[in-house]
Amino acid sequence: MPGLLHSWCCFFFLVYGYLFAVITNIIAAPFNGILAEKVEELLTGKTPPAEPLLQMIWRTLGRELRKLGYFIFWGLIILLVATVTSWTIIIPAVLTAVWGAWSMAIQYVDYPLDNHQRPFDELKSVLRRRKLTSLTFGGTVMLAKMVPILNIFVMPAAVAGGTALWIERLRQEGDPGTDSFPTQQQSNSSSKSIT
């Protein structure tokens, strides 16, 4: 019984911790997209493709709801695993910490890709390329969001940081925002060099 109580406490704090972030992210999504666009322009000298403001607002709100569905689906699976493994404190704690870091990385690295109207699955693929970098960024954002008062200022800093992370560390030749796209031959040669 104490293990089950522990799982529900973890779930409560997970929901409580992210509820503020989820609501503010949905409301602020269009503004965060504009911020990411300006940061990208500042860092690269290039802007994402132009788009009418109303169209951009509806697209970003739809994207936020897509991310929310992804977060809820996997969050419930992690809750189930945490409940089943509640006999130990370590497994639920590690799962929720890794999931929280991954969620924050998805949330804030998404804005530059969304500005280039790239699919959500591409975002996950970009983050998987550099898992440790992505989880470190997401974990830092997650910890900063847990600090009262500071969490108000974290969102714009995380949007700027996620955009800079994508530009400087995550994107590769052929990704959105680069001038060229890889040919089949370039893709094959890069995969051969990895092995």
PDB file of C-alpha atoms in Angstrom:
ATOM      1  CA  MET A   1       0.000   0.000   0.000  1.00  0.00           C
ATOM      2  CA  PRO A   2       2.779   2.552   0.731  1.00  0.00           C
ATOM      3  CA  GLY A   3       4.186   1.879  -2.756  1.00  0.00           C
ATOM      4  CA  LEU A   4       0.862   2.692  -4.365  1.00  0.00           C
ATOM      5  CA  LEU A   5       0.610   5.870  -2.312  1.00  0.00           C
ATOM      6  CA  HIS A   6       4.118   6.798  -3.438  1.00  0.00           C
ATOM      7  CA  SER A   7       3.162   6.310  -7.104  1.00  0.00           C
ATOM      8  CA  TRP A   8       0.101   8.501  -6.733  1.00  0.00           C
ATOM      9  CA  CYS A   9       2.146  11.171  -4.953  1.00  0.00           C
ATOM     10  CA  CYS A  10       4.664  11.123  -7.806  1.00  0.00           C
ATOM     11  CA  PHE A  11       1.799  11.413 -10.288  1.00  0.00           C
ATOM     12  CA  PHE A  12       0.248  14.319  -8.358  1.00  0.00           C
ATOM     13  CA  PHE A  13       3.513  16.267  -8.270  1.00  0.00           C
ATOM     14  CA  LEU A  14       4.165  15.478 -11.938  1.00  0.00           C
ATOM     15  CA  VAL A  15       0.730  16.824 -12.908  1.00  0.00           C
ATOM     16  CA  TYR A  16       1.037  19.808 -10.554  1.00  0.00           C
ATOM     17  CA  GLY A  17       4.512  20.640 -11.826  1.00  0.00           C
ATOM     18  CA  TYR A  18       3.533  20.541 -15.483  1.00  0.00           C
ATOM     19  CA  LEU A  19       0.023  22.005 -15.291  1.00  0.00           C
ATOM     20  CA  PHE A  20       1.332  25.556 -15.059  1.00  0.00           C
ATOM     21  CA  ALA A  21       3.750  24.919 -17.912  1.00  0.00           C
ATOM     22  CA  VAL A  22       1.132  23.265 -20.153  1.00  0.00           C
ATOM     23  CA  ILE A  23      -1.417  26.046 -19.817  1.00  0.00           C
ATOM     24  CA  THR A  24       1.109  28.818 -20.307  1.00  0.00           C
ATOM     25  CA  ASN A  25       2.707  27.003 -23.251  1.00  0.00           C
ATOM     26  CA  ILE A  26      -0.634  26.701 -25.056  1.00  0.00           C
ATOM     27  CA  ILE A  27      -1.436  30.374 -24.517  1.00  0.00           C
ATOM     28  CA  ALA A  28       2.095  31.540 -25.328  1.00  0.00           C
ATOM     29  CA  ALA A  29       2.729  29.220 -28.311  1.00  0.00           C
ATOM     30  CA  PRO A  30       2.270  31.865 -31.040  1.00  0.00           C
ATOM     31  CA  PHE A  31       4.468  34.335 -29.163  1.00  0.00           C
ATOM     32  CA  ASN A  32       7.109  31.666 -28.564  1.00  0.00           C
ATOM     33  CA  GLY A  33       7.135  30.927 -32.287  1.00  0.00           C
ATOM     34  CA  ILE A  34       7.810  34.592 -33.006  1.00  0.00           C
ATOM     35  CA  LEU A  35      10.556  34.650 -30.351  1.00  0.00           C
ATOM     36  CA  ALA A  36      12.186  31.544 -31.868  1.00  0.00           C
ATOM     37  CA  GLU A  37      12.033  33.191 -35.300  1.00  0.00           C
ATOM     38  CA  LYS A  38      13.799  36.313 -34.003  1.00  0.00           C
ATOM     39  CA  VAL A  39      16.451  34.244 -32.193  1.00  0.00           C
ATOM     40  CA  GLU A  40      17.080  32.234 -35.362  1.00  0.00           C
ATOM     41  CA  GLU A  41      17.382  35.437 -37.382  1.00  0.00           C
ATOM     42  CA  LEU A  42      19.827  36.844 -34.833  1.00  0.00           C
ATOM     43  CA  LEU A  43      21.983  33.687 -34.823  1.00  0.00           C
ATOM     44  CA  THR A  44      21.924  32.834 -38.541  1.00  0.00           C
ATOM     45  CA  GLY A  45      20.910  36.015 -40.338  1.00  0.00           C
ATOM     46  CA  LYS A  46      18.052  34.061 -41.978  1.00  0.00           C
ATOM     47  CA  THR A  47      14.378  33.871 -41.142  1.00  0.00           C
ATOM     48  CA  PRO A  48      11.989  30.934 -41.500  1.00  0.00           C
ATOM     49  CA  PRO A  49       9.497  31.077 -44.391  1.00  0.00           C
ATOM     50  CA  ALA A  50       6.993  33.930 -44.055  1.00  0.00           C
ATOM     51  CA  GLU A  51       3.478  33.028 -42.976  1.00  0.00           C
ATOM     52  CA  PRO A  52       0.336  35.078 -42.265  1.00  0.00           C
ATOM     53  CA  LEU A  53      -0.104  35.731 -38.531  1.00  0.00           C
ATOM     54  CA  LEU A  54      -3.552  34.122 -38.216  1.00  0.00           C
ATOM     55  CA  GLN A  55      -2.391  30.983 -40.024  1.00  0.00           C
ATOM     56  CA  MET A  56       0.668  30.794 -37.773  1.00  0.00           C
ATOM     57  CA  ILE A  57      -1.481  31.144 -34.642  1.00  0.00           C
ATOM     58  CA  TRP A  58      -3.782  28.251 -35.641  1.00  0.00           C
ATOM     59  CA  ARG A  59      -0.835  26.084 -36.700  1.00  0.00           C
ATOM     60  CA  THR A  60       1.051  26.620 -33.430  1.00  0.00           C
ATOM     61  CA  LEU A  61      -2.037  26.001 -31.292  1.00  0.00           C
ATOM     62  CA  GLY A  62      -2.642  22.752 -33.198  1.00  0.00           C
ATOM     63  CA  ARG A  63       0.977  21.768 -32.667  1.00  0.00           C
ATOM     64  CA  GLU A  64       0.698  22.425 -28.927  1.00  0.00           C
ATOM     65  CA  LEU A  65      -2.366  20.182 -28.725  1.00  0.00           C
ATOM     66  CA  ARG A  66      -0.457  17.466 -30.641  1.00  0.00           C
ATOM     67  CA  LYS A  67       2.395  17.711 -28.136  1.00  0.00           C
ATOM     68  CA  LEU A  68      -0.068  17.655 -25.229  1.00  0.00           C
ATOM     69  CA  GLY A  69      -1.583  14.420 -26.557  1.00  0.00           C
ATOM     70  CA  TYR A  70       1.912  12.921 -26.849  1.00  0.00           C
ATOM     71  CA  PHE A  71       2.779  14.001 -23.295  1.00  0.00           C
ATOM     72  CA  ILE A  72      -0.458  12.600 -21.844  1.00  0.00           C
ATOM     73  CA  PHE A  73      -0.156   9.258 -23.677  1.00  0.00           C
ATOM     74  CA  TRP A  74       3.409   8.581 -22.589  1.00  0.00           C
ATOM     75  CA  GLY A  75       2.820  10.113 -19.161  1.00  0.00           C
ATOM     76  CA  LEU A  76       0.046   7.591 -18.506  1.00  0.00           C
ATOM     77  CA  ILE A  77       2.290   4.730 -19.624  1.00  0.00           C
ATOM     78  CA  ILE A  78       5.027   5.949 -17.289  1.00  0.00           C
ATOM     79  CA  LEU A  79       2.468   6.224 -14.470  1.00  0.00           C
ATOM     80  CA  LEU A  80       1.445   2.620 -15.091  1.00  0.00           C
ATOM     81  CA  VAL A  81       5.077   1.428 -15.061  1.00  0.00           C
ATOM     82  CA  ALA A  82       5.771   3.510 -11.944  1.00  0.00           C
ATOM     83  CA  THR A  83       2.749   1.969 -10.215  1.00  0.00           C
ATOM     84  CA  VAL A  84       3.819  -1.575 -11.123  1.00  0.00           C
ATOM     85  CA  THR A  85       7.387  -0.906  -9.968  1.00  0.00           C
ATOM     86  CA  SER A  86       6.359   1.070  -6.903  1.00  0.00           C
ATOM     87  CA  TRP A  87       8.088  -1.450  -4.617  1.00  0.00           C
ATOM     88  CA  THR A  88      11.230   0.524  -5.360  1.00  0.00           C
ATOM     89  CA  ILE A  89      11.562   4.271  -5.273  1.00  0.00           C
ATOM     90  CA  ILE A  90      14.391   4.403  -7.804  1.00  0.00           C
ATOM     91  CA  ILE A  91      12.597   3.170 -10.938  1.00  0.00           C
ATOM     92  CA  PRO A  92       9.628   5.600 -10.742  1.00  0.00           C
ATOM     93  CA  ALA A  93      11.938   8.481  -9.805  1.00  0.00           C
ATOM     94  CA  VAL A  94      14.316   7.852 -12.709  1.00  0.00           C
ATOM     95  CA  LEU A  95      11.458   7.306 -15.177  1.00  0.00           C
ATOM     96  CA  THR A  96       9.689  10.525 -14.241  1.00  0.00           C
ATOM     97  CA  ALA A  97      12.921  12.545 -14.252  1.00  0.00           C
ATOM     98  CA  VAL A  98      13.948  11.266 -17.705  1.00  0.00           C
ATOM     99  CA  TRP A  99      10.415  11.716 -19.027  1.00  0.00           C
ATOM    100  CA  GLY A 100      10.269  15.273 -17.663  1.00  0.00           C
ATOM    101  CA  ALA A 101      13.600  16.158 -19.278  1.00  0.00           C
ATOM    102  CA  TRP A 102      12.520  14.623 -22.600  1.00  0.00           C
ATOM    103  CA  SER A 103       9.221  16.532 -22.462  1.00  0.00           C
ATOM    104  CA  MET A 104      10.962  19.851 -21.851  1.00  0.00           C
ATOM    105  CA  ALA A 105      13.386  19.188 -24.724  1.00  0.00           C
ATOM    106  CA  ILE A 106      10.471  18.416 -27.040  1.00  0.00           C
ATOM    107  CA  GLN A 107       8.563  21.465 -25.859  1.00  0.00           C
ATOM    108  CA  TYR A 108      11.298  24.028 -26.427  1.00  0.00           C
ATOM    109  CA  VAL A 109      13.304  22.642 -29.342  1.00  0.00           C
ATOM    110  CA  ASP A 110      10.021  22.319 -31.237  1.00  0.00           C
ATOM    111  CA  TYR A 111       9.598  26.030 -31.911  1.00  0.00           C
ATOM    112  CA  PRO A 112      12.304  26.434 -34.579  1.00  0.00           C
ATOM    113  CA  LEU A 113      11.208  23.254 -36.352  1.00  0.00           C
ATOM    114  CA  ASP A 114       7.580  24.316 -36.191  1.00  0.00           C
ATOM    115  CA  ASN A 115       8.536  27.696 -37.666  1.00  0.00           C
ATOM    116  CA  HIS A 116       9.865  25.760 -40.664  1.00  0.00           C
ATOM    117  CA  GLN A 117       6.604  23.752 -40.670  1.00  0.00           C
ATOM    118  CA  ARG A 118       8.393  20.453 -40.111  1.00  0.00           C
ATOM    119  CA  PRO A 119       6.416  17.448 -38.804  1.00  0.00           C
ATOM    120  CA  PHE A 120       6.343  16.492 -35.123  1.00  0.00           C
ATOM    121  CA  ASP A 121       7.942  13.099 -35.859  1.00  0.00           C
ATOM    122  CA  GLU A 122      10.923  14.902 -37.378  1.00  0.00           C
ATOM    123  CA  LEU A 123      11.357  16.803 -34.117  1.00  0.00           C
ATOM    124  CA  LYS A 124      11.592  13.532 -32.179  1.00  0.00           C
ATOM    125  CA  SER A 125      14.103  12.191 -34.692  1.00  0.00           C
ATOM    126  CA  VAL A 126      16.243  15.347 -34.388  1.00  0.00           C
ATOM    127  CA  LEU A 127      16.276  15.024 -30.590  1.00  0.00           C
ATOM    128  CA  ARG A 128      17.121  11.309 -30.694  1.00  0.00           C
ATOM    129  CA  ARG A 129      20.281  12.043 -32.678  1.00  0.00           C
ATOM    130  CA  ARG A 130      21.822  13.681 -29.611  1.00  0.00           C
ATOM    131  CA  LYS A 131      19.939  12.142 -26.694  1.00  0.00           C
ATOM    132  CA  LEU A 132      22.317  13.205 -23.936  1.00  0.00           C
ATOM    133  CA  THR A 133      22.443  16.814 -25.179  1.00  0.00           C
ATOM    134  CA  SER A 134      18.654  16.893 -25.501  1.00  0.00           C
ATOM    135  CA  LEU A 135      18.072  15.385 -22.059  1.00  0.00           C
ATOM    136  CA  THR A 136      20.606  17.725 -20.447  1.00  0.00           C
ATOM    137  CA  PHE A 137      18.881  20.747 -21.965  1.00  0.00           C
ATOM    138  CA  GLY A 138      15.432  19.440 -21.003  1.00  0.00           C
ATOM    139  CA  GLY A 139      16.543  18.550 -17.486  1.00  0.00           C
ATOM    140  CA  THR A 140      17.982  22.004 -16.929  1.00  0.00           C
ATOM    141  CA  VAL A 141      14.733  23.611 -18.099  1.00  0.00           C
ATOM    142  CA  MET A 142      12.715  21.222 -15.934  1.00  0.00           C
ATOM    143  CA  LEU A 143      14.720  22.073 -12.813  1.00  0.00           C
ATOM    144  CA  ALA A 144      14.485  25.816 -13.499  1.00  0.00           C
ATOM    145  CA  LYS A 145      10.702  25.538 -13.975  1.00  0.00           C
ATOM    146  CA  MET A 146      10.384  24.043 -10.501  1.00  0.00           C
ATOM    147  CA  VAL A 147      11.707  27.203  -8.839  1.00  0.00           C
ATOM    148  CA  PRO A 148       8.921  29.650  -7.925  1.00  0.00           C
ATOM    149  CA  ILE A 149       9.182  33.105  -9.512  1.00  0.00           C
ATOM    150  CA  LEU A 150      12.064  31.905 -11.708  1.00  0.00           C
ATOM    151  CA  ASN A 151       9.610  29.688 -13.605  1.00  0.00           C
ATOM    152  CA  ILE A 152       7.962  32.824 -15.007  1.00  0.00           C
ATOM    153  CA  PHE A 153      11.204  33.818 -16.747  1.00  0.00           C
ATOM    154  CA  VAL A 154      12.206  30.320 -17.819  1.00  0.00           C
ATOM    155  CA  MET A 155       9.865  30.076 -20.792  1.00  0.00           C
ATOM    156  CA  PRO A 156      11.392  32.798 -23.003  1.00  0.00           C
ATOM    157  CA  ALA A 157      14.901  31.721 -21.989  1.00  0.00           C
ATOM    158  CA  ALA A 158      14.040  28.089 -22.828  1.00  0.00           C
ATOM    159  CA  VAL A 159      12.609  29.073 -26.229  1.00  0.00           C
ATOM    160  CA  ALA A 160      15.775  31.023 -27.036  1.00  0.00           C
ATOM    161  CA  GLY A 161      17.942  28.211 -25.642  1.00  0.00           C
ATOM    162  CA  GLY A 162      16.043  25.531 -27.571  1.00  0.00           C
ATOM    163  CA  THR A 163      16.406  27.513 -30.788  1.00  0.00           C
ATOM    164  CA  ALA A 164      20.122  28.052 -30.183  1.00  0.00           C
ATOM    165  CA  LEU A 165      20.547  24.358 -29.306  1.00  0.00           C
ATOM    166  CA  TRP A 166      18.886  23.333 -32.555  1.00  0.00           C
ATOM    167  CA  ILE A 167      20.941  25.757 -34.639  1.00  0.00           C
ATOM    168  CA  GLU A 168      24.307  25.099 -33.015  1.00  0.00           C
ATOM    169  CA  ARG A 169      24.165  21.433 -31.974  1.00  0.00           C
ATOM    170  CA  LEU A 170      21.217  19.463 -33.321  1.00  0.00           C
ATOM    171  CA  ARG A 171      20.543  20.411 -36.900  1.00  0.00           C
ATOM    172  CA  GLN A 172      22.476  18.817 -39.704  1.00  0.00           C
ATOM    173  CA  GLU A 173      22.857  19.430 -43.400  1.00  0.00           C
ATOM    174  CA  GLY A 174      19.434  19.102 -44.979  1.00  0.00           C
ATOM    175  CA  ASP A 175      17.455  19.966 -41.857  1.00  0.00           C
ATOM    176  CA  PRO A 176      15.043  22.905 -41.925  1.00  0.00           C
ATOM    177  CA  GLY A 177      16.837  26.228 -42.004  1.00  0.00           C
ATOM    178  CA  THR A 178      19.854  24.924 -43.892  1.00  0.00           C
ATOM    179  CA  ASP A 179      20.362  25.857 -47.510  1.00  0.00           C
ATOM    180  CA  SER A 180      20.827  22.400 -48.992  1.00  0.00           C
ATOM    181  CA  PHE A 181      19.215  19.041 -48.624  1.00  0.00           C
ATOM    182  CA  PRO A 182      21.210  15.819 -48.693  1.00  0.00           C
ATOM    183  CA  THR A 183      21.084  13.627 -51.729  1.00  0.00           C
ATOM    184  CA  GLN A 184      20.775   9.862 -51.452  1.00  0.00           C
ATOM    185  CA  GLN A 185      24.513   9.515 -52.048  1.00  0.00           C
ATOM    186  CA  GLN A 186      25.364  11.981 -49.258  1.00  0.00           C
ATOM    187  CA  SER A 187      23.031  10.151 -46.857  1.00  0.00           C
ATOM    188  CA  ASN A 188      24.669   6.802 -47.660  1.00  0.00           C
ATOM    189  CA  SER A 189      28.210   8.175 -47.246  1.00  0.00           C
ATOM    190  CA  SER A 190      27.357   9.741 -43.877  1.00  0.00           C
ATOM    191  CA  SER A 191      25.838   6.467 -42.608  1.00  0.00           C
ATOM    192  CA  LYS A 192      28.946   4.550 -43.759  1.00  0.00           C
ATOM    193  CA  SER A 193      31.223   6.965 -41.905  1.00  0.00           C
ATOM    194  CA  ILE A 194      29.334   6.331 -38.667  1.00  0.00           C
ATOM    195  CA  THR A 195      29.872   2.556 -38.785  1.00  0.00           C
TER     196      THR A 195
END
